[in-house]
CSV table of C-alpha atoms and ligand atoms in Angstrom, one decimal:
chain,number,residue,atom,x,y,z
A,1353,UNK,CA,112.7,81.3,85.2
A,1354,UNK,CA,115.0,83.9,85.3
A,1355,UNK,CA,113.7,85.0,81.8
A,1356,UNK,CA,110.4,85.4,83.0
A,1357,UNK,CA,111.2,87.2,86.0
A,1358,UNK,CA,113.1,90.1,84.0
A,1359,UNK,CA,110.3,90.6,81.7
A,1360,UNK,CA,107.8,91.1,84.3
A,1361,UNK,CA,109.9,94.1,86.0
A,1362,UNK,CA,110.7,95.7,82.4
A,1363,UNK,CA,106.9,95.0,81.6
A,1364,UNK,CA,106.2,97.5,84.7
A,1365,UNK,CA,109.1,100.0,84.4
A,1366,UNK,CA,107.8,100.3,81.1
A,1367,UNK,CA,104.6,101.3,82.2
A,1368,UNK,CA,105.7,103.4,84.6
A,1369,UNK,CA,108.1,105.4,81.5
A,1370,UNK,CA,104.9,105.5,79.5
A,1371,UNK,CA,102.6,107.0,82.1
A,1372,UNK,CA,105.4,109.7,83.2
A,1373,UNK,CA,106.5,110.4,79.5
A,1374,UNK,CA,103.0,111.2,78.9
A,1375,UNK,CA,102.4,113.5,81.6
A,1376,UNK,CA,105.3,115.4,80.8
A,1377,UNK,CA,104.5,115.7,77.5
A,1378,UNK,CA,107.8,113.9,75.7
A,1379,UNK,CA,107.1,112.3,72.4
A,1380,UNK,CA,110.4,110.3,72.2
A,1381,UNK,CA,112.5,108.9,75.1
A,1382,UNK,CA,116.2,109.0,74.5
A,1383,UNK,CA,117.2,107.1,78.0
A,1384,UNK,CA,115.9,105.4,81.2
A,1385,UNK,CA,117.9,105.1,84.1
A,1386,UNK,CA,117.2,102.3,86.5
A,1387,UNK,CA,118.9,101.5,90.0
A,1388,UNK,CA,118.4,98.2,91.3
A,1389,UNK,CA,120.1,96.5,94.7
A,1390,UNK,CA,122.1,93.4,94.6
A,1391,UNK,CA,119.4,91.4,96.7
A,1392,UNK,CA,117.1,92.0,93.8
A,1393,UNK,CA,118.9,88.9,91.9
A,1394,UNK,CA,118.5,90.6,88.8
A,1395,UNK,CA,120.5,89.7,85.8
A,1396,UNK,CA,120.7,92.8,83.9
A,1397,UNK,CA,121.8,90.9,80.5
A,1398,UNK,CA,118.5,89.5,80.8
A,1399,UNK,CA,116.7,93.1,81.6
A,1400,UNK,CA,118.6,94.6,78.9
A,1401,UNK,CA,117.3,91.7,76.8
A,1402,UNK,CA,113.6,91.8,77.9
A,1403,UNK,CA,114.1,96.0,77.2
A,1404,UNK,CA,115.1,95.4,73.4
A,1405,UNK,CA,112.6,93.3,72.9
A,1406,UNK,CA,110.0,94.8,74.5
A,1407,UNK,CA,110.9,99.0,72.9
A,1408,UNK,CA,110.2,97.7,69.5
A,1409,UNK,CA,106.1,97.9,70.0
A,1410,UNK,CA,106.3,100.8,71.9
A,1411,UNK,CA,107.2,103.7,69.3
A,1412,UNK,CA,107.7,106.0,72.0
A,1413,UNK,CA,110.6,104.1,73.4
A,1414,UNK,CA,111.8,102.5,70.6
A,1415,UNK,CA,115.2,104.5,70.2
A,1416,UNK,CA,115.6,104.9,73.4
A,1417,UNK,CA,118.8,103.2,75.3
A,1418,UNK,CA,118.8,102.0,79.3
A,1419,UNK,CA,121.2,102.1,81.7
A,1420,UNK,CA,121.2,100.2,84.4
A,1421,UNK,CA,123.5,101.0,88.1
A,1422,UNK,CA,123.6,98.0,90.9
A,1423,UNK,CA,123.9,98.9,94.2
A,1424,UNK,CA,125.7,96.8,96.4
A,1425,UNK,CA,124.3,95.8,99.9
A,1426,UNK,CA,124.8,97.9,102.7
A,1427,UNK,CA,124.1,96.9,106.2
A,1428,UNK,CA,123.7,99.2,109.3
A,1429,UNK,CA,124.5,97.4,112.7
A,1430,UNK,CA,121.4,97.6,115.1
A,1431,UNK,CA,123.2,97.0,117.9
A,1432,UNK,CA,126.5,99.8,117.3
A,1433,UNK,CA,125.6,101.3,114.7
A,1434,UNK,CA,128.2,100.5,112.2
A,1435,UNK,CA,127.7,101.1,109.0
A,1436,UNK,CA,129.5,98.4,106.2
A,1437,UNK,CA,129.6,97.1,102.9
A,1438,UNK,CA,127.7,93.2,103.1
A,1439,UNK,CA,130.0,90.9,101.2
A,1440,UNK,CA,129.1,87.5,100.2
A,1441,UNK,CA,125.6,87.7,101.9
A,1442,UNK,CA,126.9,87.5,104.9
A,1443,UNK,CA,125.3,89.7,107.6
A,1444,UNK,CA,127.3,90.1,110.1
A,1445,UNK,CA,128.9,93.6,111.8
A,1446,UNK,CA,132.3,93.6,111.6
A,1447,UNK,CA,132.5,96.0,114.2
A,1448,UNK,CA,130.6,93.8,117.1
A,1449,UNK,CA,129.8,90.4,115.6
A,1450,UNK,CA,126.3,91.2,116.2
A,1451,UNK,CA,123.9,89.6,113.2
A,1452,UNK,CA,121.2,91.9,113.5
A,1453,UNK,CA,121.5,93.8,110.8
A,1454,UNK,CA,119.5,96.5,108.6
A,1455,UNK,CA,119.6,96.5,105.2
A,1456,UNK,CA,120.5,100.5,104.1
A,1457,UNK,CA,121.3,99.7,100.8
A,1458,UNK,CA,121.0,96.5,98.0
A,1459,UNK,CA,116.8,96.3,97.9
A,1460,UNK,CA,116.3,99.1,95.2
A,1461,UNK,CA,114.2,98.9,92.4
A,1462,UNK,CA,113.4,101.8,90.6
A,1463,UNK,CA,113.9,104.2,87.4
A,1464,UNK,CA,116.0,107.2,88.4
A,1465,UNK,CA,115.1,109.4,85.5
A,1466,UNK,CA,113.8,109.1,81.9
A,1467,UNK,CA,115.4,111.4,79.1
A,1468,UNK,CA,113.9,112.7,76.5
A,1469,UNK,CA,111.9,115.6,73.9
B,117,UNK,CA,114.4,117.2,78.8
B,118,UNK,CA,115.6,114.9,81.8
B,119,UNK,CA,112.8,114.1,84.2
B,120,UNK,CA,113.9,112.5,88.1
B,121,UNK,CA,111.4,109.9,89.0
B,122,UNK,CA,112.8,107.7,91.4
B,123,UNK,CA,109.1,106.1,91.3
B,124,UNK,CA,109.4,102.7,93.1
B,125,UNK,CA,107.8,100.0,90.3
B,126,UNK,CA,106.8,98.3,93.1
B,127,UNK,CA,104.9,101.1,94.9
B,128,UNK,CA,101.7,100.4,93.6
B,129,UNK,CA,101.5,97.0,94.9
B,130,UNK,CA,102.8,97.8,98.2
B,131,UNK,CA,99.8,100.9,98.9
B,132,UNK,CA,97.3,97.5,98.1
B,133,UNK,CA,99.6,94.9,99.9
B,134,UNK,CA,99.0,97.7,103.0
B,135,UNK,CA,95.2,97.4,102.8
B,136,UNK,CA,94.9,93.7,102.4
B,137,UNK,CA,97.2,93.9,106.0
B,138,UNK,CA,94.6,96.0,107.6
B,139,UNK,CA,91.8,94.2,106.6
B,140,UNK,CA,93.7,91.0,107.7
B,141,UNK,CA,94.6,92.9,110.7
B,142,UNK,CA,91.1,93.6,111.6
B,143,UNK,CA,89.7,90.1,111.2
B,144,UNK,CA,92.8,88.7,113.2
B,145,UNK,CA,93.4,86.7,110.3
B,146,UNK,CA,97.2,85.4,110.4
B,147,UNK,CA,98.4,85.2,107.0
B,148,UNK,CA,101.0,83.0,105.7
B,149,UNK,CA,102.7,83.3,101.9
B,150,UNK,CA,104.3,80.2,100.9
B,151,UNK,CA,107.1,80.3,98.5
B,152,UNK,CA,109.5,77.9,96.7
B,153,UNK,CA,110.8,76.7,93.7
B,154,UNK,CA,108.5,74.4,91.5
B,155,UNK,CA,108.5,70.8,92.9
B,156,UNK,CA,110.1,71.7,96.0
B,157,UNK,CA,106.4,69.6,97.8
B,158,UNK,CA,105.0,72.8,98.7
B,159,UNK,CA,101.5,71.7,98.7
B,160,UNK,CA,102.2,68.1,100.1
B,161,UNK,CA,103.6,70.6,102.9
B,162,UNK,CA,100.6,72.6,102.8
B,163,UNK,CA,98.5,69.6,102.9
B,164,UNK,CA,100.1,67.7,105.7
B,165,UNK,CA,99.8,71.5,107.5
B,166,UNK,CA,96.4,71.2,107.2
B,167,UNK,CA,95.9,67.6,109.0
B,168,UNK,CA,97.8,68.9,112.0
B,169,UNK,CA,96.1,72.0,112.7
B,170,UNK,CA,92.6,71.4,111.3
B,171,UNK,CA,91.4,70.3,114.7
B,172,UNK,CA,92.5,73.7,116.5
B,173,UNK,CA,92.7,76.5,113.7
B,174,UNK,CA,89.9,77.5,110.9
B,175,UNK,CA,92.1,77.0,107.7
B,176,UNK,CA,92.1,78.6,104.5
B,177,UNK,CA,94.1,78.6,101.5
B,178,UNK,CA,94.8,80.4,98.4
B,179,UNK,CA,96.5,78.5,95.3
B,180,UNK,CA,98.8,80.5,93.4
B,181,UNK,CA,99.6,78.9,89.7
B,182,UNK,CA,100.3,80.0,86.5
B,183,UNK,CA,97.5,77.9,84.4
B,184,UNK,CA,96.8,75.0,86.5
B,185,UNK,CA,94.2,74.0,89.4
B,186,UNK,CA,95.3,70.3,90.6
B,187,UNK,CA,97.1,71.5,93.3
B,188,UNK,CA,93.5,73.9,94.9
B,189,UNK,CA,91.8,70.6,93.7
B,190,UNK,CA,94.5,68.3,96.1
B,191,UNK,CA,93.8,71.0,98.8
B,192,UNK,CA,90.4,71.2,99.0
B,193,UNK,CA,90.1,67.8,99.3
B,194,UNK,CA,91.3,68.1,103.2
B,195,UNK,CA,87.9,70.3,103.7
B,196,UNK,CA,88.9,73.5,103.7
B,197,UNK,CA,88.4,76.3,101.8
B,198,UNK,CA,90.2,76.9,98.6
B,199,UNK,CA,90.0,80.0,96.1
B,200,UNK,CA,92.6,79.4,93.1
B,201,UNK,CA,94.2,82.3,91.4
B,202,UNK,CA,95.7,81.7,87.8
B,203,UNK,CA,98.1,84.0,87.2
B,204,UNK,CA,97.9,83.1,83.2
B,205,UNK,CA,101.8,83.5,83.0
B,206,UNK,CA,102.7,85.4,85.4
B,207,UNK,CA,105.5,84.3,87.8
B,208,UNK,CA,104.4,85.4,90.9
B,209,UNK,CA,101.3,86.8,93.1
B,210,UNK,CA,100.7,90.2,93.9
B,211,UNK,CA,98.6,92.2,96.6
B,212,UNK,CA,96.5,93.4,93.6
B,213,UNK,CA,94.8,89.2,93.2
B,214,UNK,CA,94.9,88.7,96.5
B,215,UNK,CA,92.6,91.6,97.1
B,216,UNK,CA,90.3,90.5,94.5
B,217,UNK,CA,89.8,86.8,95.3
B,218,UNK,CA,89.3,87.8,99.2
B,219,UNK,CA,85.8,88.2,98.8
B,220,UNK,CA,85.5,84.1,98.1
B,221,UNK,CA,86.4,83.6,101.6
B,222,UNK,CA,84.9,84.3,104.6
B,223,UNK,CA,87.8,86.2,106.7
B,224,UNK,CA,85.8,86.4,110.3
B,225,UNK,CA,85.6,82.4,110.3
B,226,UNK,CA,89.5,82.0,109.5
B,227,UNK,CA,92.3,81.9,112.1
B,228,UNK,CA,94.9,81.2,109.1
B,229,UNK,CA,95.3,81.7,106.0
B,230,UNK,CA,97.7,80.0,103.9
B,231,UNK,CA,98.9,81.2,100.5
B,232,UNK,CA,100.7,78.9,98.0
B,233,UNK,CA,102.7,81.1,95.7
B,234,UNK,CA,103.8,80.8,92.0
B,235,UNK,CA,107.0,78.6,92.2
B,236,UNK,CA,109.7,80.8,91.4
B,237,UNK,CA,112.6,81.5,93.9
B,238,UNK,CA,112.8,85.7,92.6
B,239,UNK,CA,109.5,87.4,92.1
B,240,UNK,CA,107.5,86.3,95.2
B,241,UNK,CA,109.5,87.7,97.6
B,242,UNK,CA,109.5,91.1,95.6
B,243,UNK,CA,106.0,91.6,95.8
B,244,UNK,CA,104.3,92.1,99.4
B,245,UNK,CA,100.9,90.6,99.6
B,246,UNK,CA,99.8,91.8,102.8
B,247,UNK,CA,101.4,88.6,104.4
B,248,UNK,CA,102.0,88.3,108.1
B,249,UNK,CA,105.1,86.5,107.5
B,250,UNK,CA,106.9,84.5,104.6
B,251,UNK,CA,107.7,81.2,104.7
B,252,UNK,CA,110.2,79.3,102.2
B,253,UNK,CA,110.5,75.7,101.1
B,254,UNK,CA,113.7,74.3,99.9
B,255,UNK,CA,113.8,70.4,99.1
B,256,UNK,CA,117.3,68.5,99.4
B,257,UNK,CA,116.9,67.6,95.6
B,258,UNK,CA,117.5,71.5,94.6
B,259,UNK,CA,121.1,71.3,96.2
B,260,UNK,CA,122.3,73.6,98.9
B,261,UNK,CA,123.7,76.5,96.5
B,262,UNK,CA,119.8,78.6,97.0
B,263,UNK,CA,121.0,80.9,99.4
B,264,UNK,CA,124.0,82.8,97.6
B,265,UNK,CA,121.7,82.7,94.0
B,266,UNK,CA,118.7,83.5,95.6
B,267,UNK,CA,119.3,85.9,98.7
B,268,UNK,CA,116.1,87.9,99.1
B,269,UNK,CA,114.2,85.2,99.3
B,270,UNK,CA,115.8,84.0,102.5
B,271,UNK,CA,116.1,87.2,103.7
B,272,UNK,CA,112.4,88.2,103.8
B,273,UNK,CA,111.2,84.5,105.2
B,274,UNK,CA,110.8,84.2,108.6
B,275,UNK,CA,110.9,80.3,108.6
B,276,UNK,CA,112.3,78.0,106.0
B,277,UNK,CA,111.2,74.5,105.9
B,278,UNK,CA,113.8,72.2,104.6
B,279,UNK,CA,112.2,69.3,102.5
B,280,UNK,CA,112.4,65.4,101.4
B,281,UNK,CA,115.1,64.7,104.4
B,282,UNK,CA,114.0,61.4,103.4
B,283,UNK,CA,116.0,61.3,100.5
B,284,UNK,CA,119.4,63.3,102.2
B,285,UNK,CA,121.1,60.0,101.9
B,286,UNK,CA,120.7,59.6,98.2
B,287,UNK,CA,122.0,63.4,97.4
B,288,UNK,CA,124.8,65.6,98.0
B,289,UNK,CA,123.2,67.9,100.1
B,290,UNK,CA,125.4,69.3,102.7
B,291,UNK,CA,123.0,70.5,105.7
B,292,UNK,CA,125.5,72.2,107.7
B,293,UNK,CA,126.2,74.4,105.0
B,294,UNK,CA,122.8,75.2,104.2
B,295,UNK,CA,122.2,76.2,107.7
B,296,UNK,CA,125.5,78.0,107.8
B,297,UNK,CA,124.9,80.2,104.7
B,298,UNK,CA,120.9,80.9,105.2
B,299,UNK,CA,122.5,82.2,108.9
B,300,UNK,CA,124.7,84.3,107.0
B,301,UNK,CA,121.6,86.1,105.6
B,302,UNK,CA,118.7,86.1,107.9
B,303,UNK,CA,120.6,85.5,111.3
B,304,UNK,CA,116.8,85.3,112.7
B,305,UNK,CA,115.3,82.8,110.8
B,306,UNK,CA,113.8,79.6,111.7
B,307,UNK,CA,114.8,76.4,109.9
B,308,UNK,CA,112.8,73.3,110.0
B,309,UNK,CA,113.9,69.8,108.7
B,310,UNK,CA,111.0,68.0,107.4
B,311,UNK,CA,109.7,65.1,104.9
B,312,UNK,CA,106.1,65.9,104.2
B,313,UNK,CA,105.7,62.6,102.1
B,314,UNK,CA,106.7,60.8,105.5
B,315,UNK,CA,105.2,63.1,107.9
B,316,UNK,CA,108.7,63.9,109.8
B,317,UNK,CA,109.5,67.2,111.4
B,318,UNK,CA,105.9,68.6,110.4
B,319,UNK,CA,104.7,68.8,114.0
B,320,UNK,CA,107.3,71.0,115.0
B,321,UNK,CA,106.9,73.4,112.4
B,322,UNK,CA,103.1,73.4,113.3
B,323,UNK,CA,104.1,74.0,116.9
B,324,UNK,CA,105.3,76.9,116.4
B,325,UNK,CA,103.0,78.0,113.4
B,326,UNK,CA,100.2,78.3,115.9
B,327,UNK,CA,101.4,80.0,118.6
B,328,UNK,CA,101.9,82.8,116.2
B,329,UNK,CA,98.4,82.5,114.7
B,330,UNK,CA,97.2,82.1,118.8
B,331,UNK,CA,99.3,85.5,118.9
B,332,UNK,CA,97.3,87.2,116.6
B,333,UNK,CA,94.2,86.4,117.5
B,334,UNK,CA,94.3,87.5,120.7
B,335,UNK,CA,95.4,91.2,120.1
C,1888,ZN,ZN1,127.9,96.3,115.4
């Protein structure tokens, strides 16, 4: 399942390389840079996986490496306004107990940048 | 040359997933996206759902499945109607199929509509479909360890139904601390205990099903 999942999202960040490479004109990609939050449950031995295999059919990409930086969760107290670092999914302000908490950080999903010529 | 995207992969979904909600919106269609694991008796939920609120609400219901139809075909058995997206592979439903099967149903004589997503604990709560809430289905069988693998899922869903209670005394499955972590995440969140084979706990989450549907209808 997990498998699956994976090659979706590299399926689209793919896309989403190959639409931008194009506009800007780059014939080769050397790098793509992805963020992605730890409430994603990504496994990114599995992205990194789907990304190999995937680069081979696409000559543009196919030398090209990824990187990929998790965020951790973040939470943001709605009732003091604390700011923390979530750990072990548990939501809870440390400050004031309260459980009503925003998520600031840990839902990313995106590619930072793309390098290439 | 190093280009700065920061393009969401998702962002393309969620400009669609923001029409369907308006168009939903409009109707005063209140629209439900059911996720689970396969097996978890999702559609045994859906269908005993269905015989509790068919004499007050206009149902209908869209069947997510990768290459299947038995479970649209189990569903439209109870009378209402059923449009079935095959996703051909993919793992999930997004706003984009949603969109294009809506035309199959006819929106201004629904009061709810219920969508059975791919089952798959990751991808369906990543992609917004233009849902009014999410709902999650967790069955004693899959063991209580869902929440710490798994949390977006519970953190998106506004209700979880716990399923097969039935069976609780022939696993291992440790309620409290189900409850206890899915707390831990969404704080908000309602849990209902239910056996859909044996028609236990349903009418409560019903109960409280339609007074959020009544809710929307009458803005
Ligand atoms: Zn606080």
């Amino acid at each position: 399942m997990n498998c699956m999942h994976e090659l979706a999202l590299m399926q689209g960040i793919l896309d989403v390389v190959t639409k931008n490479a194009h506009s800007y004109g780059l014939r080769r990609i050397t790098k793509i840079k992805l963020v992605i939050g730890k409430l994603r449950a990504v496994v990114p031995d599995s992205l990194e996986f789907c990304f190999t295999t995937l680069k081979e059919d696409i000559p543009l990409i196919a030398q090209g490496e990824l990187e990929v930086e998790i965020k951790e969760i973040e939470g943001s107290c709605r009732r003091c306004s604390h700011q923390f670092l979530v750990e072990g999914y548990r939501f809870r302000c440390p400050q004031c107990q309260c459980t009503d908490i925003a998520v600031v950080s840990g839902s990313e999903l995106y590619v930072d940048y793309i390098e290439g010529d | 040359m190093q280009i700065k995207l920061v393009s969401s992969i998702l962002g393309a979904n969620d400009t669609l997933a923001a029409a369907n909600r308006e168009l939903f919106r409009e109707k005063g269609v209140f629209v439900l996206n059911l996720m689970s694991s396969p097996g978890s008796g999702k559609t045994t939920i859906l269908e005993r759902t269905i015989e509790h609120l068919q004499p007050q609400l206009n149902i209908g219901v869209i069947e997510g499945d990768i290459c299947t139809a038995r479970d649209a075909e189990r569903i439209a058995q109870k009378g209402v109607p059923v449009v079935q997206i095959n996703t051909s592979g993919a793992c999930h439903l997004d706003a984009n199929m949603i969109a294009s099967c809506l035309e199959d149903l006819n929106l201004d004589e629904l009061d709810l509509l219920a969508v059975e997503n791919v089952g798959n604990l990751v991808c369906p709560a990543e992609f917004d479909i233009g849902e009014d809430m999410k709902v999650m289905v967790l069955s004693v069988t899959e063991g209580n360890d869902k929440p710490c693998k798994y949390p977006l899922m519970f953190r998106e869903s506004r209700a979880l139904l716990v399923n097969k209670i039935d069976l609780l005394p022939y696993t291992n499955f440790d309620m409290d601390a189900l409850e206890q972590d899915v707390r831990g995440i969404n704080s908000a969140i309602q849990i209902f205990p239910v056996s859909a084979l044996k028609d236990e706990g349903v009418e409560a989450w019903c109960q409280w099903l339609t007074q959020l549907v009544r809710r929307k209808r009458e803005k």
